[in-house]
Amino acid sequence: MTSATKTAGVGAPARPGTAAGGGALAGTGTLVRFALRRDRVRLPVWILALLLGTLSTANSYAELYGTPEDRANAVETMGSPAGLAMSGPRHYLDDYTSGAMLGHQMLGFTAVLVGLMSVLVITRHTRAEEETGRAELLRSTVVGRHAHLAAALSVAALANLVLGLLLALGLGGLGIDGVDAGGSLLYGAAHAAVGLVFAGVAAVTAQLTAHARGATGTALAVIGAAYVLRAAGDSGESGALSWLSPIGWAQRTYVYVDDDWWPLLLCLALAAGCAATGFALYTRRDVGAGIRPQKPGRPVASPALGTPLGLALRLHRGMLAGFGAGLFLMGAMYGSILGQAEDMLKDIDQLQEALERIGGTGIAEAFASMVMVVVAVVAAVYVVMAALRARAEETAGRAEPLLATGLSRGRWAGSHLAVAMGGGTLALLVAGLGFGIAGAASTGDGVLVPRLVGAALAYAPALWVTVGVAAVLFGWFPRASAAAWIVPVYAFVVGYLGQILRFPGWMNDLSPFGHVPRLPAADLDWTPLLVLTLVAAGLVWLGLAGLRRRDLETK
């Protein structure tokens, strides 16, 4: 009996899919406790990050837009189609209090993050369990056939309900004008409802493919489509497309304005329908398999697939394509409002001061420099995931057969790190291209295309340092590999929010992204970029040296 089985408290073997009571949900409670035990760090971090981010933003809105005149100026700038696409429906602007501003500008953004949390919970405790073989092992005991999915949905529902309750209590206790208790309760409920919808979506995608990454990627594509539909609908005249998106439903509660609860019924109905579909699809497939049959592939593999780099590219191509498309759209969305940046920000003193510290000849250039930090951080999320893929291959037992051949550890891990570095650079390129094309269309200045592409590529050495940090952790401290996520999180907090909140300069110097010239506002300085490149090379070498010295973790 494995440690996972012992931890779950599962007893003597029984006929597969049955239990002492013979129910399909037998053992669900035990699996819920097991899942909560495994996620005792992940879920609290997610919930606290979303809670504290929302509370700090609410306080910032109250300070930045403290007078009716400030809010009236914000209405003028946010009322454009580009501004509505970035925020939410126009009706919020009719009574733009601090609460309405929070619902208008933050609800759609945080709904995406809540959906991401829910998707990761579901795939981690369903498809990933099957992929590693633990689900089949537990199914051979007194665990019902629907217990894993039911437990995962229960954990996701609990996390979303706790988040919703904390948001309601936290916002209601701030004492901000326009942020009342009733609206705060609806604000929290809207987040919980959207989270339940995407948990249900993940319950369906987990049945379609045999791989956890495929299930996660498909669910994330649904989240992206929901956000795009919401943005397209809110920027249009009728807003009809927004009614095709659960994010649009949540925003049409018009929290702190009308406080309409009924759109959340649509979210609950869709969540229940998706969950029921997930259970139904699970009965139509084998454990470890997916509804969608795997393609047989070519009779003969391409020569590139027989090389470490070719195999790594094959494993990473889906995630790279998804991040590339997402960053291109993200750059295009920011570029579409670049021509209005001066009007949008001219009356916000705190942002004006932050942009002045960045420098440049105008607000548009300083704004573009600030946006580049966000783009670079998103690209850093990709490079951390790609760099840690080698760790996932090791713990899943797929690295050992490869390394039993003539393939060295350095070439095997180095191929994943090379794809992470090259893929991150490519992601920056397409983000800068989208930003430049849309920015040029918004401002009428075609020179912005090469300038913004160059500004994005300037962050490539910082991404390579991020890969190097992940390599060192993987090589020397594999159980602490997840600590690599500190680099992009810290870069966002200090590099973006720190400009607004006036963090001391030494904090920015601790991040590799803090040493990158803030193009296009600043002048290009090659010295820090060359130093970052050398640091990245040293870290990668150090990480590979550690991998050669330690034992592999095998199944």
XYZ file of C-alpha atoms in Angstrom:
555
model
C 0.000 0.000 0.000
C 1.457 3.407 -0.993
C 1.833 6.445 1.221
C -0.908 8.200 -0.764
C -3.320 5.390 0.034
C -2.369 5.412 3.690
C -2.759 9.166 3.887
C -6.206 8.968 2.341
C -7.174 6.448 4.989
C -8.396 3.903 2.463
C -8.788 0.390 3.820
C -8.859 -3.119 2.438
C -9.358 -3.796 -1.267
C -12.846 -4.220 -2.676
C -14.415 -4.642 -6.047
C -13.469 -1.605 -8.265
C -15.957 1.237 -8.141
C -17.765 -0.160 -5.107
C -17.630 0.366 -1.380
C -19.097 -1.118 1.722
C -22.259 0.819 0.945
C -21.966 0.228 -2.795
C -22.309 3.942 -3.662
C -20.610 5.692 -6.575
C -19.663 8.515 -4.186
C -18.202 6.278 -1.477
C -15.000 7.705 -0.018
C -15.705 11.253 -1.168
C -15.351 12.700 2.320
C -11.991 11.008 2.821
C -10.736 12.268 -0.540
C -11.907 15.793 0.328
C -9.846 15.719 3.506
C -6.919 14.296 1.562
C -7.171 17.059 -1.064
C -7.390 19.773 1.573
C -4.333 18.288 3.246
C -2.389 18.436 -0.019
C -3.556 21.989 -0.798
C -3.067 23.341 2.716
C -0.564 25.880 1.341
C -1.765 26.469 -2.224
C -5.355 27.392 -1.481
C -4.664 29.786 1.417
C -2.063 31.571 -0.743
C -4.545 31.916 -3.606
C -7.334 33.153 -1.337
C -5.187 35.602 0.616
C -3.595 37.006 -2.551
C -6.987 37.644 -4.154
C -8.397 39.073 -0.924
C -5.510 41.405 -0.147
C -5.236 42.509 -3.768
C -8.928 43.434 -3.827
C -8.829 45.260 -0.496
C -5.730 47.249 -1.433
C -7.278 48.175 -4.781
C -10.482 49.332 -3.101
C -8.460 51.577 -0.778
C -6.460 52.893 -3.722
C -9.610 53.833 -5.624
C -10.924 55.664 -2.569
C -7.675 57.650 -2.340
C -7.083 58.270 -6.054
C -10.679 59.256 -6.799
C -11.652 60.850 -3.504
C -13.787 63.667 -4.919
C -16.770 63.706 -7.295
C -14.670 65.695 -9.750
C -12.029 62.967 -9.856
C -14.661 60.314 -10.480
C -16.307 62.438 -13.172
C -12.969 62.679 -14.967
C -12.626 58.918 -14.706
C -16.051 58.475 -16.271
C -14.983 60.540 -19.284
C -11.888 58.438 -19.884
C -13.431 55.041 -19.141
C -16.459 55.673 -21.343
C -14.590 55.039 -24.595
C -14.973 51.642 -26.327
C -11.366 50.774 -25.474
C -11.878 51.751 -21.846
C -15.068 49.679 -21.597
C -13.324 46.683 -23.171
C -10.647 46.893 -20.487
C -13.133 47.306 -17.641
C -16.846 46.494 -17.897
C -20.339 47.572 -18.995
C -21.229 51.243 -19.379
C -24.064 51.222 -16.820
C -21.538 51.372 -13.959
C -20.587 54.866 -15.131
C -24.060 56.228 -14.314
C -23.226 56.372 -10.598
C -19.447 56.044 -10.408
C -18.853 55.722 -6.696
C -15.790 53.971 -5.276
C -17.843 50.762 -5.103
C -19.071 51.067 -8.679
C -15.501 51.705 -9.776
C -14.381 48.522 -8.010
C -17.087 46.445 -9.684
C -16.467 48.062 -13.058
C -12.698 47.818 -13.227
C -11.810 44.879 -10.978
C -14.594 42.290 -11.120
C -13.818 41.069 -14.629
C -10.085 40.889 -13.948
C -10.291 39.039 -10.640
C -12.936 36.704 -12.084
C -10.266 35.425 -14.479
C -7.931 34.717 -11.552
C -10.683 32.976 -9.586
C -11.428 30.857 -12.638
C -7.748 29.954 -12.917
C -7.686 28.871 -9.271
C -10.747 26.672 -9.773
C -9.385 25.056 -12.927
C -6.091 24.176 -11.271
C -7.869 22.649 -8.271
C -10.051 20.416 -10.449
C -7.338 19.184 -12.802
C -4.894 18.625 -9.945
C -7.280 16.323 -8.095
C -8.803 14.517 -11.082
C -6.847 14.197 -14.310
C -3.427 14.595 -12.671
C -4.320 11.825 -10.211
C -5.183 9.518 -13.105
C -2.069 10.468 -15.034
C 0.177 9.508 -12.113
C -1.711 6.260 -11.457
C -2.892 7.178 -7.955
C -6.545 7.327 -8.966
C -6.509 3.758 -10.295
C -4.831 2.560 -7.126
C -7.459 4.196 -4.940
C -10.297 3.031 -7.181
C -9.260 -0.554 -6.429
C -10.276 0.058 -2.798
C -13.483 1.292 -1.183
C -13.699 4.413 -3.363
C -16.674 5.022 -5.653
C -16.230 5.772 -9.321
C -17.394 9.390 -8.940
C -15.569 10.070 -5.681
C -12.507 11.791 -7.194
C -14.513 14.249 -9.283
C -16.992 14.879 -6.477
C -14.150 15.528 -4.032
C -12.409 17.908 -6.435
C -15.618 19.851 -7.043
C -16.256 19.990 -3.302
C -12.805 21.413 -2.608
C -13.148 23.975 -5.416
C -16.610 24.965 -4.151
C -15.300 25.335 -0.594
C -12.379 27.493 -1.743
C -14.672 29.761 -3.764
C -17.202 30.087 -0.955
C -14.477 30.965 1.558
C -13.063 33.544 -0.862
C -16.512 35.030 -1.455
C -17.228 35.267 2.270
C -13.862 36.884 3.042
C -14.346 39.394 0.224
C -17.785 40.275 1.572
C -16.524 40.725 5.128
C -13.325 42.511 4.127
C -14.909 45.025 1.746
C -17.865 45.606 4.026
C -15.525 46.452 6.879
C -13.417 49.025 5.013
C -15.855 51.853 5.670
C -15.443 53.313 2.176
C -18.230 55.510 0.872
C -20.219 53.585 -1.752
C -18.989 50.174 -0.562
C -21.868 48.943 1.568
C -22.468 45.573 3.213
C -25.146 44.403 0.752
C -23.040 45.219 -2.285
C -20.000 43.595 -0.695
C -21.950 40.389 -0.138
C -22.955 40.389 -3.804
C -19.376 41.164 -4.845
C -18.112 38.124 -2.971
C -20.956 35.949 -4.261
C -20.197 36.964 -7.849
C -16.618 35.744 -7.499
C -17.752 32.482 -5.949
C -20.317 31.939 -8.706
C -17.797 32.522 -11.500
C -15.351 30.205 -9.757
C -17.987 27.470 -9.634
C -18.671 27.895 -13.354
C -15.038 27.357 -14.325
C -14.712 24.499 -11.856
C -17.548 22.878 -13.793
C -15.817 23.676 -17.075
C -12.648 21.975 -15.813
C -14.734 18.977 -14.736
C -15.720 18.595 -18.391
C -12.306 19.236 -19.939
C -10.756 16.717 -17.532
C -12.819 14.038 -19.239
C -11.883 15.009 -22.785
C -8.146 14.420 -22.759
C -5.833 11.914 -21.137
C -3.363 14.564 -19.945
C -3.613 17.105 -17.130
C -1.901 19.818 -19.153
C -4.346 19.350 -22.020
C -7.318 19.534 -19.662
C -5.928 22.661 -18.015
C -5.090 24.311 -21.324
C -8.566 23.680 -22.741
C -10.218 25.100 -19.619
C -7.954 28.152 -19.715
C -8.896 28.672 -23.358
C -12.547 28.759 -22.254
C -11.676 31.388 -19.638
C -9.886 33.423 -22.297
C -12.849 33.139 -24.658
C -15.201 34.232 -21.872
C -13.086 37.310 -21.213
C -12.849 38.192 -24.913
C -16.619 37.842 -25.340
C -17.132 40.065 -22.322
C -14.712 42.689 -23.642
C -16.203 42.656 -27.148
C -19.739 42.909 -25.799
C -19.018 45.762 -23.379
C -17.235 47.804 -26.036
C -20.164 47.454 -28.461
C -23.478 49.241 -28.531
C -25.824 46.384 -27.656
C -23.568 44.400 -25.319
C -25.166 41.169 -26.545
C -21.904 39.224 -26.671
C -21.371 39.807 -22.961
C -24.428 37.670 -22.239
C -22.553 34.703 -23.699
C -19.891 34.966 -20.982
C -20.172 33.999 -17.286
C -17.794 36.872 -16.563
C -20.275 39.157 -18.288
C -23.080 37.708 -16.136
C -21.156 38.500 -12.970
C -20.519 42.061 -14.091
C -24.184 42.522 -14.940
C -25.095 42.195 -11.311
C -24.058 45.882 -11.337
C -22.657 45.484 -7.873
C -22.717 48.663 -5.741
C -25.003 50.246 -8.360
C -28.182 48.155 -8.743
C -27.159 45.041 -6.781
C -28.996 42.603 -9.064
C -28.617 39.035 -7.831
C -30.472 37.205 -10.586
C -27.563 36.990 -13.121
C -25.795 34.746 -10.615
C -28.563 32.192 -11.153
C -27.235 31.809 -14.699
C -23.786 31.083 -13.284
C -25.139 28.495 -10.864
C -27.212 26.828 -13.592
C -24.209 26.618 -15.933
C -21.977 25.346 -13.134
C -24.465 22.614 -12.260
C -24.890 21.681 -15.918
C -21.134 21.445 -16.499
C -20.636 19.371 -13.346
C -23.412 16.980 -14.375
C -21.879 16.710 -17.844
C -18.519 15.920 -16.278
C -20.013 13.062 -14.247
C -21.853 11.737 -17.302
C -18.743 11.817 -19.484
C -16.699 10.056 -16.826
C -18.926 6.984 -17.135
C -18.120 6.799 -20.859
C -14.370 6.412 -20.590
C -11.754 4.242 -18.945
C -9.606 5.383 -16.042
C -6.537 7.102 -17.454
C -8.122 7.621 -20.880
C -10.016 10.539 -22.387
C -13.234 10.870 -24.338
C -11.312 12.305 -27.244
C -9.219 9.495 -28.752
C -5.556 10.158 -29.111
C -4.302 10.527 -32.656
C -2.142 7.636 -33.769
C 0.456 10.051 -35.092
C 2.794 9.542 -37.979
C 4.105 6.057 -38.738
C 7.643 7.382 -38.407
C 8.665 10.193 -36.062
C 10.429 13.197 -37.504
C 14.201 13.280 -37.032
C 13.823 16.302 -34.736
C 11.726 14.290 -32.285
C 14.686 11.998 -31.754
C 16.703 14.852 -30.252
C 16.326 16.267 -26.714
C 15.499 19.737 -28.020
C 12.938 18.391 -30.501
C 11.205 16.377 -27.791
C 11.154 19.375 -25.468
C 9.635 21.544 -28.203
C 6.970 18.898 -28.788
C 6.103 18.840 -25.094
C 6.005 22.627 -24.748
C 4.360 23.652 -28.016
C 0.778 23.796 -26.717
C 1.597 25.964 -23.725
C 3.860 28.206 -25.794
C 1.150 28.707 -28.417
C -1.407 29.548 -25.741
C 0.809 32.088 -23.986
C 1.893 33.581 -27.290
C -1.694 34.128 -28.421
C -2.688 35.481 -25.020
C 0.212 37.927 -24.857
C -0.448 39.140 -28.390
C -4.059 39.901 -27.449
C -2.957 41.480 -24.187
C -0.521 43.737 -26.008
C -3.170 44.648 -28.571
C -5.674 45.556 -25.842
C -3.201 47.854 -24.112
C -2.103 49.287 -27.437
C -5.682 50.143 -28.353
C -5.861 52.650 -25.472
C -2.355 54.053 -25.898
C -3.644 57.029 -27.852
C -5.990 57.889 -24.978
C -3.468 57.324 -22.203
C -2.845 61.021 -21.604
C -6.551 61.823 -21.247
C -7.134 58.766 -19.051
C -4.320 59.520 -16.617
C -3.997 63.302 -16.606
C -6.177 63.793 -13.517
C -4.772 60.951 -11.402
C -1.995 62.577 -9.401
C -0.528 59.378 -7.952
C -0.231 57.737 -11.357
C 1.121 60.953 -12.835
C 3.905 60.976 -10.255
C 4.693 57.323 -10.962
C 4.881 57.994 -14.693
C 7.087 61.042 -14.137
C 9.552 58.881 -12.206
C 9.732 56.543 -15.202
C 10.557 59.476 -17.473
C 10.112 59.877 -21.207
C 8.896 62.682 -23.411
C 5.198 62.060 -22.806
C 2.614 60.190 -20.807
C 2.041 57.691 -23.611
C 5.680 56.590 -23.546
C 5.729 56.322 -19.744
C 2.462 54.397 -19.791
C 3.863 51.993 -22.390
C 6.930 51.465 -20.186
C 4.717 50.599 -17.214
C 2.651 48.202 -19.313
C 5.826 46.439 -20.439
C 6.415 45.371 -16.834
C 3.046 43.599 -16.820
C 3.788 41.961 -20.176
C 7.177 40.791 -18.947
C 5.679 39.340 -15.765
C 3.127 37.329 -17.754
C 5.943 36.043 -19.952
C 7.817 35.162 -16.754
C 4.874 32.991 -15.709
C 5.384 31.009 -18.900
C 9.141 30.607 -18.442
C 8.714 29.361 -14.863
C 6.165 26.785 -16.001
C 8.400 25.731 -18.899
C 11.574 25.581 -16.812
C 9.867 23.446 -14.171
C 8.571 20.987 -16.773
C 11.759 18.982 -16.291
C 10.846 18.601 -12.622
C 7.384 17.340 -13.592
C 8.933 14.835 -16.008
C 11.236 13.617 -13.245
C 8.568 13.136 -10.583
C 6.224 11.447 -13.087
C 8.911 8.857 -13.867
C 9.254 9.800 -17.538
C 12.780 11.162 -17.233
C 14.345 7.955 -15.930
C 13.795 5.872 -19.124
C 15.307 8.666 -21.224
C 18.335 9.040 -18.996
C 18.854 5.263 -19.004
C 19.967 5.672 -22.624
C 22.958 7.638 -23.845
C 21.216 10.934 -23.105
C 23.040 12.966 -20.453
C 21.269 14.836 -17.691
C 22.684 18.124 -18.924
C 21.312 17.727 -22.450
C 17.944 16.527 -21.164
C 17.371 19.346 -18.664
C 19.156 21.865 -20.863
C 16.664 21.254 -23.670
C 13.755 22.235 -21.406
C 15.619 25.304 -20.177
C 16.494 26.284 -23.760
C 12.859 26.046 -24.806
C 11.863 28.111 -21.769
C 14.370 30.839 -22.643
C 13.639 30.838 -26.359
C 9.899 30.536 -25.861
C 9.876 33.388 -23.363
C 11.744 35.593 -25.821
C 9.266 34.677 -28.559
C 6.363 35.493 -26.234
C 7.858 38.936 -25.600
C 8.256 39.443 -29.338
C 4.612 38.707 -30.170
C 3.420 40.791 -27.188
C 5.474 43.752 -28.357
C 4.203 43.222 -31.886
C 0.568 43.264 -30.754
C 1.213 46.299 -28.561
C 3.005 48.098 -31.373
C 0.445 47.397 -34.108
C -2.518 48.403 -31.946
C -0.608 51.362 -30.503
C 0.326 52.595 -33.954
C -3.303 52.334 -35.035
C -4.413 54.183 -31.890
C -1.892 57.025 -32.133
C -1.240 57.127 -35.876
C 2.497 56.757 -35.253
C 3.909 53.805 -37.204
C 7.311 54.159 -35.550
C 5.794 52.669 -32.392
C 5.860 49.149 -33.875
C 9.659 48.655 -33.845
C 10.049 50.727 -30.667
C 7.570 48.699 -28.651
C 8.883 45.410 -30.019
C 12.354 46.462 -28.910
C 11.030 47.567 -25.517
C 9.488 44.145 -24.989
C 12.595 42.258 -26.095
C 14.695 44.255 -23.619
C 13.154 42.124 -20.862
C 14.484 38.890 -22.380
C 17.652 38.817 -20.212
C 15.471 39.206 -17.091
C 13.414 36.226 -18.246
C 16.610 34.236 -18.723
C 17.626 35.046 -15.139
C 14.223 33.764 -14.026
C 14.918 30.518 -15.878
C 18.306 30.388 -14.182
C 16.728 30.700 -10.730
C 14.355 27.838 -11.560
C 17.315 25.784 -12.833
C 19.268 26.276 -9.595
C 16.287 25.261 -7.479
C 15.602 22.231 -9.677
C 19.241 21.180 -9.695
C 20.123 21.643 -6.043
C 16.826 21.899 -4.129
C 14.248 20.009 -6.230
C 11.605 19.886 -3.497
C 11.737 23.681 -3.311
C 11.392 24.187 -7.082
C 8.033 25.930 -6.643
C 9.895 28.812 -4.969
C 10.777 29.984 -8.499
C 7.312 31.551 -8.602
C 8.551 34.185 -6.183
C 10.469 35.876 -9.026
C 7.480 36.884 -11.223
C 5.252 37.640 -8.232
C 7.871 39.894 -6.663
C 8.558 41.547 -10.024
C 4.899 42.467 -10.423
C 4.424 43.733 -6.881
C 7.581 45.847 -6.877
C 7.937 46.749 -10.546
C 4.314 47.686 -11.217
C 2.543 48.384 -7.928
C 5.749 49.725 -6.385
C 5.805 52.579 -8.898
C 2.392 53.670 -7.689
C 2.878 52.965 -3.982
C 6.389 54.461 -3.916
C 8.377 51.483 -2.718
C 12.042 52.257 -1.988
C 14.411 51.830 -4.903
C 16.454 49.048 -3.297
C 13.401 46.761 -3.414
C 13.247 47.144 -7.178
C 16.962 46.342 -7.420
C 16.340 42.898 -5.914
C 14.365 41.878 -9.002
C 16.067 41.098 -12.315
C 13.294 43.042 -14.016
C 14.245 46.148 -12.022
C 17.554 46.428 -13.904
C 16.009 46.497 -17.380
C 15.925 49.966 -19.032
C 12.329 51.198 -19.039
C 11.939 51.481 -22.798
C 10.531 53.318 -24.698
C 10.579 56.104 -22.069
C 14.242 55.588 -21.090
C 17.322 55.329 -23.268
C 18.719 51.914 -24.141
C 21.625 50.878 -21.904
C 23.333 47.642 -22.923
C 25.374 47.220 -19.744
C 22.619 45.888 -17.429
C 21.314 43.648 -20.201
C 24.745 42.094 -20.723
C 25.191 41.642 -16.965
C 21.790 39.959 -16.680
C 22.705 37.648 -19.554
C 25.924 36.619 -17.839
C 24.083 36.068 -14.547
C 21.523 33.905 -16.340
C 24.265 31.819 -17.948
C 25.950 31.343 -14.573
C 22.729 30.299 -12.882
C 21.877 27.785 -15.607
C 25.375 26.286 -15.390
C 25.081 26.076 -11.608
C 21.676 24.416 -11.829
C 22.851 21.789 -14.312
C 25.892 21.113 -12.131
C 23.590 20.418 -9.203
C 21.437 18.079 -11.290
C 24.491 16.015 -12.209
C 25.398 15.594 -8.545
C 22.070 14.554 -7.052
C 19.929 11.452 -7.317
C 16.814 11.413 -9.441
C 13.469 11.086 -7.710
C 11.798 8.058 -9.276
C 8.380 6.505 -8.849
